[in-house]
PDB file of C-alpha atoms in Angstrom:
ATOM      1  CA  MET A   1      12.219 149.463  99.575  1.00 35.00           C
ATOM      2  CA  ALA A   2      11.158 149.756  95.934  1.00 38.00           C
ATOM      3  CA  ASN A   3       8.183 151.896  96.932  1.00 44.00           C
ATOM      4  CA  SER A   4      10.415 154.178  99.026  1.00 43.00           C
ATOM      5  CA  GLY A   5      12.768 154.632  96.078  1.00 44.00           C
ATOM      6  CA  ARG A   6       9.863 155.464  93.787  1.00 39.00           C
ATOM      7  CA  ASN A   7       8.639 158.105  96.260  1.00 44.00           C
ATOM      8  CA  ARG A   8      12.109 159.668  96.376  1.00 47.00           C
ATOM      9  CA  SER A   9      12.270 159.700  92.580  1.00 41.00           C
ATOM     10  CA  MET A  10       8.853 161.370  92.344  1.00 41.00           C
ATOM     11  CA  ALA A  11       9.903 164.014  94.891  1.00 47.00           C
ATOM     12  CA  GLU A  12      13.116 164.699  92.955  1.00 54.00           C
ATOM     13  CA  ASP A  13      11.114 165.205  89.745  1.00 64.00           C
ATOM     14  CA  LEU A  14       8.877 167.886  91.288  1.00 68.00           C
ATOM     15  CA  PRO A  15       9.712 171.573  90.798  1.00 82.00           C
ATOM     16  CA  ASP A  16      11.197 173.418  93.773  1.00 90.00           C
ATOM     17  CA  PRO A  17       8.214 174.419  95.958  1.00 89.00           C
ATOM     18  CA  ARG A  18      10.050 177.542  97.116  1.00 88.00           C
ATOM     19  CA  ASN A  19       9.525 178.985  93.646  1.00 91.00           C
ATOM     20  CA  TRP A  20       5.877 179.429  94.701  1.00 93.00           C
ATOM     21  CA  ILE A  21       6.742 182.113  97.279  1.00 96.00           C
ATOM     22  CA  GLY A  22       5.134 185.351  96.155  1.00 95.00           C
ATOM     23  CA  ARG A  23       2.484 183.669  94.011  1.00 96.00           C
ATOM     24  CA  THR A  24      -0.937 185.319  94.362  1.00 97.00           C
ATOM     25  CA  GLU A  25      -4.568 184.679  93.555  1.00 96.00           C
ATOM     26  CA  THR A  26      -7.803 186.588  94.104  1.00 97.00           C
ATOM     27  CA  ALA A  27     -11.221 184.995  94.636  1.00 97.00           C
ATOM     28  CA  ALA A  28     -14.655 186.618  94.832  1.00 98.00           C
ATOM     29  CA  ASP A  29     -17.776 185.348  96.570  1.00 98.00           C
ATOM     30  CA  THR A  30     -21.137 186.517  97.865  1.00 98.00           C
ATOM     31  CA  ILE A  31     -21.757 186.368 101.622  1.00 98.00           C
ATOM     32  CA  ASP A  32     -25.148 184.738 101.287  1.00 98.00           C
ATOM     33  CA  PRO A  33     -27.669 184.466 104.140  1.00 98.00           C
ATOM     34  CA  SER A  34     -28.439 180.769 103.548  1.00 98.00           C
ATOM     35  CA  SER A  35     -24.862 179.701 104.264  1.00 98.00           C
ATOM     36  CA  ALA A  36     -24.743 181.861 107.388  1.00 98.00           C
ATOM     37  CA  PHE A  37     -28.001 180.373 108.684  1.00 98.00           C
ATOM     38  CA  ARG A  38     -26.797 176.812 108.047  1.00 98.00           C
ATOM     39  CA  MET A  39     -23.552 177.518 109.865  1.00 98.00           C
ATOM     40  CA  SER A  40     -25.560 178.797 112.821  1.00 98.00           C
ATOM     41  CA  ARG A  41     -27.504 175.545 112.954  1.00 98.00           C
ATOM     42  CA  THR A  42     -24.374 173.428 112.486  1.00 98.00           C
ATOM     43  CA  LEU A  43     -22.909 175.125 115.576  1.00 97.00           C
ATOM     44  CA  ASP A  44     -26.170 174.388 117.461  1.00 96.00           C
ATOM     45  CA  ARG A  45     -27.133 178.045 117.752  1.00 96.00           C
ATOM     46  CA  ASP A  46     -30.674 179.441 117.760  1.00 95.00           C
ATOM     47  CA  ASP A  47     -29.929 182.673 115.875  1.00 95.00           C
ATOM     48  CA  PRO A  48     -32.710 184.107 113.701  1.00 96.00           C
ATOM     49  CA  GLU A  49     -32.258 183.935 109.957  1.00 96.00           C
ATOM     50  CA  PRO A  50     -29.709 186.588 108.965  1.00 97.00           C
ATOM     51  CA  GLU A  51     -30.703 189.589 106.912  1.00 97.00           C
ATOM     52  CA  GLU A  52     -28.758 191.601 104.373  1.00 96.00           C
ATOM     53  CA  GLY A  53     -26.312 193.912 106.108  1.00 97.00           C
ATOM     54  CA  ASP A  54     -25.949 191.773 109.247  1.00 98.00           C
ATOM     55  CA  PRO A  55     -22.308 191.281 110.316  1.00 97.00           C
ATOM     56  CA  LEU A  56     -20.843 187.859 109.601  1.00 98.00           C
ATOM     57  CA  PRO A  57     -19.587 186.352 112.889  1.00 98.00           C
ATOM     58  CA  PRO A  58     -15.831 185.885 113.334  1.00 98.00           C
ATOM     59  CA  CYS A  59     -14.326 182.868 111.545  1.00 98.00           C
ATOM     60  CA  TRP A  60     -17.414 182.269 109.433  1.00 99.00           C
ATOM     61  CA  HIS A  61     -15.521 183.759 106.477  1.00 98.00           C
ATOM     62  CA  TRP A  62     -13.983 180.304 105.960  1.00 98.00           C
ATOM     63  CA  MET A  63     -17.252 179.208 104.360  1.00 98.00           C
ATOM     64  CA  PHE A  64     -16.489 181.352 101.343  1.00 98.00           C
ATOM     65  CA  PHE A  65     -13.863 181.694  98.582  1.00 98.00           C
ATOM     66  CA  ALA A  66     -13.106 177.948  98.339  1.00 94.00           C
ATOM     67  CA  PRO A  67     -11.604 176.890  94.993  1.00 90.00           C
ATOM     68  CA  ALA A  68     -14.242 175.262  92.794  1.00 90.00           C
ATOM     69  CA  ALA A  69     -12.045 172.585  91.224  1.00 89.00           C
ATOM     70  CA  ARG A  70     -13.475 170.268  88.590  1.00 92.00           C
ATOM     71  CA  PRO A  71     -13.332 166.505  89.309  1.00 92.00           C
ATOM     72  CA  ALA A  72     -10.295 166.002  87.069  1.00 92.00           C
ATOM     73  CA  GLU A  73      -8.440 168.678  89.051  1.00 91.00           C
ATOM     74  CA  ILE A  74      -8.914 167.003  92.449  1.00 90.00           C
ATOM     75  CA  GLY A  75      -6.224 164.894  94.073  1.00 89.00           C
ATOM     76  CA  HIS A  76      -6.692 161.491  95.698  1.00 90.00           C
ATOM     77  CA  ASP A  77      -7.168 163.106  99.125  1.00 92.00           C
ATOM     78  CA  GLY A  78     -10.121 165.201  97.907  1.00 92.00           C
ATOM     79  CA  HIS A  79      -8.240 168.511  97.800  1.00 89.00           C
ATOM     80  CA  PRO A  80      -7.512 170.371  94.562  1.00 88.00           C
ATOM     81  CA  ALA A  81      -4.282 168.897  93.202  1.00 83.00           C
ATOM     82  CA  LYS A  82      -1.095 170.616  94.346  1.00 79.00           C
ATOM     83  CA  GLY A  83       0.965 172.621  91.882  1.00 74.00           C
ATOM     84  CA  GLY A  84      -1.625 175.294  91.084  1.00 85.00           C
ATOM     85  CA  PHE A  85      -1.760 178.116  93.597  1.00 89.00           C
ATOM     86  CA  LEU A  86      -0.423 175.912  96.397  1.00 90.00           C
ATOM     87  CA  PRO A  87       3.080 174.494  95.849  1.00 91.00           C
ATOM     88  CA  PRO A  88       3.837 170.818  95.091  1.00 90.00           C
ATOM     89  CA  ILE A  89       5.018 169.834  98.580  1.00 91.00           C
ATOM     90  CA  PRO A  90       6.136 166.172  98.217  1.00 89.00           C
ATOM     91  CA  TYR A  91       4.313 164.872 101.334  1.00 89.00           C
ATOM     92  CA  PRO A  92       0.755 163.531 101.044  1.00 87.00           C
ATOM     93  CA  ARG A  93      -0.913 164.230 104.415  1.00 87.00           C
ATOM     94  CA  ARG A  94      -2.184 167.788 104.733  1.00 90.00           C
ATOM     95  CA  MET A  95      -3.642 169.703 107.690  1.00 90.00           C
ATOM     96  CA  TRP A  96      -4.453 173.267 108.685  1.00 94.00           C
ATOM     97  CA  ALA A  97      -1.746 174.004 111.269  1.00 93.00           C
ATOM     98  CA  GLY A  98      -2.990 177.356 112.534  1.00 95.00           C
ATOM     99  CA  SER A  99      -3.872 180.955 111.764  1.00 97.00           C
ATOM    100  CA  ARG A 100      -3.253 184.461 113.044  1.00 98.00           C
ATOM    101  CA  ILE A 101      -6.250 186.699 112.317  1.00 99.00           C
ATOM    102  CA  ARG A 102      -7.013 190.386 112.766  1.00 99.00           C
ATOM    103  CA  PHE A 103     -10.638 191.466 112.468  1.00 98.00           C
ATOM    104  CA  ASP A 104     -10.700 195.171 111.576  1.00 98.00           C
ATOM    105  CA  ARG A 105     -14.380 195.104 110.610  1.00 97.00           C
ATOM    106  CA  PRO A 106     -16.879 192.362 109.743  1.00 97.00           C
ATOM    107  CA  LEU A 107     -17.857 191.153 106.335  1.00 98.00           C
ATOM    108  CA  ARG A 108     -21.606 191.607 105.946  1.00 98.00           C
ATOM    109  CA  VAL A 109     -24.381 189.369 104.704  1.00 98.00           C
ATOM    110  CA  GLY A 110     -25.079 190.322 101.115  1.00 98.00           C
ATOM    111  CA  ASP A 111     -21.549 191.632 100.462  1.00 97.00           C
ATOM    112  CA  ARG A 112     -19.832 190.821  97.215  1.00 98.00           C
ATOM    113  CA  ALA A 113     -16.490 190.153  98.877  1.00 98.00           C
ATOM    114  CA  THR A 114     -12.976 189.278  97.755  1.00 99.00           C
ATOM    115  CA  ARG A 115     -10.048 187.343  99.175  1.00 98.00           C
ATOM    116  CA  HIS A 116      -6.555 188.202  97.985  1.00 98.00           C
ATOM    117  CA  SER A 117      -4.047 185.462  98.851  1.00 98.00           C
ATOM    118  CA  GLU A 118      -0.260 185.304  98.632  1.00 98.00           C
ATOM    119  CA  ILE A 119       2.210 182.506  99.369  1.00 97.00           C
ATOM    120  CA  ALA A 120       4.275 184.202 102.079  1.00 98.00           C
ATOM    121  CA  ASP A 121       6.688 181.451 103.135  1.00 97.00           C
ATOM    122  CA  ILE A 122       7.599 177.797 102.625  1.00 96.00           C
ATOM    123  CA  ALA A 123       9.755 175.846 105.083  1.00 95.00           C
ATOM    124  CA  PHE A 124      10.799 172.237 105.630  1.00 95.00           C
ATOM    125  CA  LYS A 125      11.454 170.747 109.059  1.00 91.00           C
ATOM    126  CA  GLU A 126      12.090 167.420 110.753  1.00 88.00           C
ATOM    127  CA  GLY A 127       9.449 166.631 113.371  1.00 78.00           C
ATOM    128  CA  ARG A 128       8.802 163.867 115.877  1.00 78.00           C
ATOM    129  CA  THR A 129       6.747 161.975 113.284  1.00 73.00           C
ATOM    130  CA  GLY A 130       9.011 162.599 110.280  1.00 85.00           C
ATOM    131  CA  LYS A 131       9.557 165.250 107.652  1.00 92.00           C
ATOM    132  CA  LEU A 132       7.206 168.234 107.499  1.00 93.00           C
ATOM    133  CA  GLY A 133       6.548 170.923 104.929  1.00 95.00           C
ATOM    134  CA  PHE A 134       4.971 174.223 106.016  1.00 96.00           C
ATOM    135  CA  VAL A 135       3.267 176.716 103.716  1.00 97.00           C
ATOM    136  CA  THR A 136       2.201 180.123 105.047  1.00 98.00           C
ATOM    137  CA  VAL A 137      -0.512 181.912 103.068  1.00 98.00           C
ATOM    138  CA  ARG A 138      -1.364 185.552 103.717  1.00 98.00           C
ATOM    139  CA  HIS A 139      -5.032 186.459 103.064  1.00 99.00           C
ATOM    140  CA  THR A 140      -6.783 189.834 102.898  1.00 99.00           C
ATOM    141  CA  TYR A 141     -10.599 189.722 102.926  1.00 99.00           C
ATOM    142  CA  SER A 142     -12.496 192.788 101.717  1.00 99.00           C
ATOM    143  CA  GLY A 143     -16.194 193.611 101.699  1.00 97.00           C
ATOM    144  CA  SER A 144     -18.419 196.567 100.951  1.00 93.00           C
ATOM    145  CA  ASP A 145     -16.649 198.655 103.624  1.00 92.00           C
ATOM    146  CA  GLY A 146     -13.145 197.867 102.324  1.00 96.00           C
ATOM    147  CA  PRO A 147     -10.437 195.571 103.759  1.00 98.00           C
ATOM    148  CA  ALA A 148     -11.934 193.740 106.731  1.00 98.00           C
ATOM    149  CA  ILE A 149      -9.989 190.644 107.812  1.00 99.00           C
ATOM    150  CA  PHE A 150      -6.250 189.959 107.656  1.00 99.00           C
ATOM    151  CA  GLU A 151      -5.084 186.381 108.142  1.00 99.00           C
ATOM    152  CA  GLU A 152      -1.897 184.351 108.009  1.00 98.00           C
ATOM    153  CA  GLN A 153      -2.716 180.667 107.541  1.00 98.00           C
ATOM    154  CA  ASP A 154      -0.226 177.844 108.116  1.00 97.00           C
ATOM    155  CA  ILE A 155      -0.657 174.567 106.233  1.00 96.00           C
ATOM    156  CA  VAL A 156       1.436 171.524 107.162  1.00 94.00           C
ATOM    157  CA  TYR A 157       2.194 168.533 104.954  1.00 93.00           C
ATOM    158  CA  ARG A 158       3.381 165.284 106.529  1.00 91.00           C
ATOM    159  CA  GLU A 159       5.020 162.098 105.314  1.00 88.00           C
ATOM    160  CA  PRO A 160       2.993 158.867 105.149  1.00 84.00           C
ATOM    161  CA  PRO A 161       2.731 157.078 108.514  1.00 74.00           C
ATOM    162  CA  ALA A 162       5.712 154.940 109.476  1.00 68.00           C
ATOM    163  CA  GLY A 163       4.900 151.261 109.148  1.00 60.00           C
ATOM    164  CA  GLY A 164       2.183 151.759 106.530  1.00 57.00           C
ATOM    165  CA  PRO A 165      -1.426 152.945 106.872  1.00 56.00           C
ATOM    166  CA  ASN A 166      -1.887 151.275 110.254  1.00 53.00           C
ATOM    167  CA  GLY A 167       1.352 152.664 111.681  1.00 50.00           C
ATOM    168  CA  GLY A 168      -0.378 155.521 113.495  1.00 52.00           C
ATOM    169  CA  ASN A 169      -3.800 153.946 113.809  1.00 54.00           C
ATOM    170  CA  VAL A 170      -4.171 154.411 117.579  1.00 56.00           C
ATOM    171  CA  ALA A 171      -5.981 157.356 119.143  1.00 58.00           C
ATOM    172  CA  PRO A 172      -3.808 159.156 121.725  1.00 62.00           C
ATOM    173  CA  PRO A 173      -5.176 159.352 125.276  1.00 65.00           C
ATOM    174  CA  PRO A 174      -7.111 162.540 126.109  1.00 65.00           C
ATOM    175  CA  GLN A 175      -5.002 165.323 127.562  1.00 68.00           C
ATOM    176  CA  ASP A 176      -5.995 167.409 130.547  1.00 68.00           C
ATOM    177  CA  PRO A 177      -6.239 171.173 129.947  1.00 66.00           C
ATOM    178  CA  PRO A 178      -3.268 173.255 131.175  1.00 68.00           C
ATOM    179  CA  GLY A 179      -5.436 174.938 133.818  1.00 70.00           C
ATOM    180  CA  GLN A 180      -8.964 175.556 135.023  1.00 77.00           C
ATOM    181  CA  ALA A 181     -11.015 177.242 132.306  1.00 78.00           C
ATOM    182  CA  GLU A 182     -13.330 180.123 133.175  1.00 83.00           C
ATOM    183  CA  ILE A 183     -15.730 179.064 130.430  1.00 88.00           C
ATOM    184  CA  GLU A 184     -15.854 175.748 128.633  1.00 89.00           C
ATOM    185  CA  ARG A 185     -18.136 173.556 126.598  1.00 91.00           C
ATOM    186  CA  GLU A 186     -18.159 169.873 125.710  1.00 92.00           C
ATOM    187  CA  VAL A 187     -18.424 169.193 121.983  1.00 93.00           C
ATOM    188  CA  VAL A 188     -19.452 165.956 120.296  1.00 93.00           C
ATOM    189  CA  ALA A 189     -18.272 166.331 116.714  1.00 93.00           C
ATOM    190  CA  GLY A 190     -19.750 163.274 115.042  1.00 94.00           C
ATOM    191  CA  PRO A 191     -19.794 162.342 111.350  1.00 96.00           C
ATOM    192  CA  VAL A 192     -22.865 164.468 110.596  1.00 97.00           C
ATOM    193  CA  MET A 193     -21.367 167.644 112.055  1.00 97.00           C
ATOM    194  CA  LEU A 194     -18.083 167.043 110.222  1.00 98.00           C
ATOM    195  CA  PHE A 195     -19.888 166.373 106.946  1.00 97.00           C
ATOM    196  CA  ARG A 196     -22.017 169.497 107.309  1.00 98.00           C
ATOM    197  CA  TYR A 197     -18.984 171.678 108.027  1.00 98.00           C
ATOM    198  CA  SER A 198     -17.157 170.165 105.044  1.00 98.00           C
ATOM    199  CA  ALA A 199     -20.175 170.931 102.856  1.00 98.00           C
ATOM    200  CA  LEU A 200     -20.500 174.505 104.128  1.00 98.00           C
ATOM    201  CA  THR A 201     -16.816 175.204 103.462  1.00 98.00           C
ATOM    202  CA  PHE A 202     -16.799 173.233 100.173  1.00 96.00           C
ATOM    203  CA  ASN A 203     -13.964 171.162 101.614  1.00 95.00           C
ATOM    204  CA  GLY A 204     -13.575 167.815  99.878  1.00 95.00           C
ATOM    205  CA  HIS A 205     -10.708 166.608 102.098  1.00 95.00           C
ATOM    206  CA  ARG A 206     -11.587 162.972 102.729  1.00 96.00           C
ATOM    207  CA  ILE A 207     -10.056 162.804 106.227  1.00 96.00           C
ATOM    208  CA  HIS A 208     -13.172 164.562 107.554  1.00 97.00           C
ATOM    209  CA  TYR A 209     -15.919 162.268 106.213  1.00 97.00           C
ATOM    210  CA  ASP A 210     -14.456 159.133 104.560  1.00 97.00           C
ATOM    211  CA  ARG A 211     -13.640 156.715 107.380  1.00 97.00           C
ATOM    212  CA  PRO A 212     -12.157 153.909 105.220  1.00 97.00           C
ATOM    213  CA  TYR A 213      -9.857 156.449 103.581  1.00 95.00           C
ATOM    214  CA  VAL A 214      -8.679 158.220 106.741  1.00 95.00           C
ATOM    215  CA  THR A 215      -7.985 154.952 108.593  1.00 94.00           C
ATOM    216  CA  GLY A 216      -6.848 152.755 105.698  1.00 93.00           C
ATOM    217  CA  VAL A 217      -4.822 155.222 103.624  1.00 92.00           C
ATOM    218  CA  GLU A 218      -3.691 158.055 105.912  1.00 90.00           C
ATOM    219  CA  GLY A 219      -3.384 155.865 108.999  1.00 90.00           C
ATOM    220  CA  TYR A 220      -5.440 157.861 111.500  1.00 92.00           C
ATOM    221  CA  PRO A 221      -7.737 156.222 114.092  1.00 95.00           C
ATOM    222  CA  GLY A 222     -10.889 158.114 113.120  1.00 96.00           C
ATOM    223  CA  LEU A 223     -12.381 161.023 111.241  1.00 97.00           C
ATOM    224  CA  ILE A 224     -10.445 164.229 111.887  1.00 96.00           C
ATOM    225  CA  VAL A 225     -12.222 167.291 113.251  1.00 97.00           C
ATOM    226  CA  HIS A 226     -11.426 170.300 111.063  1.00 97.00           C
ATOM    227  CA  GLY A 227      -8.930 172.692 112.638  1.00 96.00           C
ATOM    228  CA  PRO A 228     -10.966 175.727 111.546  1.00 96.00           C
ATOM    229  CA  LEU A 229     -14.119 174.134 112.980  1.00 98.00           C
ATOM    230  CA  ILE A 230     -12.431 173.870 116.390  1.00 97.00           C
ATOM    231  CA  ALA A 231     -11.267 177.479 116.032  1.00 97.00           C
ATOM    232  CA  THR A 232     -14.807 178.547 115.139  1.00 98.00           C
ATOM    233  CA  LEU A 233     -16.154 176.693 118.182  1.00 98.00           C
ATOM    234  CA  LEU A 234     -13.646 178.515 120.406  1.00 96.00           C
ATOM    235  CA  VAL A 235     -14.747 181.913 119.107  1.00 97.00           C
ATOM    236  CA  ASP A 236     -18.375 180.811 119.353  1.00 97.00           C
ATOM    237  CA  LEU A 237     -17.778 180.007 123.039  1.00 96.00           C
ATOM    238  CA  VAL A 238     -16.792 183.649 123.552  1.00 95.00           C
ATOM    239  CA  ARG A 239     -19.891 184.838 121.683  1.00 94.00           C
ATOM    240  CA  ARG A 240     -22.146 182.649 123.848  1.00 94.00           C
ATOM    241  CA  ASN A 241     -20.664 183.835 127.135  1.00 95.00           C
ATOM    242  CA  LEU A 242     -19.752 187.447 126.312  1.00 92.00           C
ATOM    243  CA  PRO A 243     -22.587 188.653 124.080  1.00 89.00           C
ATOM    244  CA  GLY A 244     -21.817 191.954 122.448  1.00 86.00           C
ATOM    245  CA  ALA A 245     -18.045 191.531 122.747  1.00 88.00           C
ATOM    246  CA  ASP A 246     -16.006 192.213 119.619  1.00 92.00           C
ATOM    247  CA  VAL A 247     -13.202 189.831 118.679  1.00 95.00           C
ATOM    248  CA  ALA A 248     -10.324 192.006 117.453  1.00 96.00           C
ATOM    249  CA  GLN A 249      -7.618 189.354 117.086  1.00 97.00           C
ATOM    250  CA  PHE A 250      -7.443 185.584 117.303  1.00 97.00           C
ATOM    251  CA  ARG A 251      -4.653 183.090 116.854  1.00 97.00           C
ATOM    252  CA  PHE A 252      -4.636 179.336 117.132  1.00 95.00           C
ATOM    253  CA  ARG A 253      -2.188 176.513 116.480  1.00 94.00           C
ATOM    254  CA  GLY A 254      -2.985 172.869 115.904  1.00 90.00           C
ATOM    255  CA  LEU A 255      -0.576 170.699 117.896  1.00 88.00           C
ATOM    256  CA  ARG A 256      -2.163 167.334 117.098  1.00 88.00           C
ATOM    257  CA  PRO A 257      -5.296 166.028 115.366  1.00 92.00           C
ATOM    258  CA  THR A 258      -8.637 165.752 117.154  1.00 94.00           C
ATOM    259  CA  PHE A 259     -10.711 162.709 116.190  1.00 95.00           C
ATOM    260  CA  ASP A 260     -14.400 161.858 116.268  1.00 95.00           C
ATOM    261  CA  THR A 261     -13.660 158.958 118.631  1.00 92.00           C
ATOM    262  CA  GLY A 262     -15.035 160.861 121.640  1.00 91.00           C
ATOM    263  CA  PRO A 263     -16.157 164.252 122.957  1.00 92.00           C
ATOM    264  CA  PHE A 264     -13.680 167.064 123.501  1.00 91.00           C
ATOM    265  CA  MET A 265     -13.680 170.332 125.433  1.00 90.00           C
ATOM    266  CA  VAL A 266     -13.323 173.883 124.165  1.00 91.00           C
TER     267      VAL A 266
END
């Protein structure tokens, strides 16, 4: 009970997260060929090494523009501490809940590109597993040809697991797909793949590579497969089966975590 009271007191001391609505930041990065080639290999593709001017495949833009926080600026979970650009939501467990993306034109290898981001909305809800905080960030990515990609990203913050770290420490049973897929692929996202994707996206979130942390602190049954990695694999499935097709729009929503405890289908 004392710990619960302390958590309430800490939450009451935080500034109102809704004051962050409208906050903006702009980041610049170079779409370098080495990162693109390593992403290709991480996705088990046999693409040739990219050359300057080649289009960056859809969803590979997430490799770039990550905040380069110094060690003292990183929270216990491995993310940059909240309260900078992102608001101080008073719940510790964070996940990428989904995105809605429009691809007007590709970024290109060699581009000096920018990402302009704005906090578009903040909402609090009561879910099946407790209180939730949602932050919607609106991104505009621009390259040498001008504005290229428009994205709305949803981030969800969750309360600690009920019953302590082991309260949710059971993997849910696999779910059958809603119908017969025309194209599908089995994916085995083991620790090496998750680590490589974290490295490529400069994502220090410990739930993706630190098993003692994700099971002992956040209460999950295994390493969590990145939501954007699953989204990238879905788009990659289209590229493998419909070569030459252009992806104009893509939206995805994460309903529950996917763990490294077994293969999954896309």
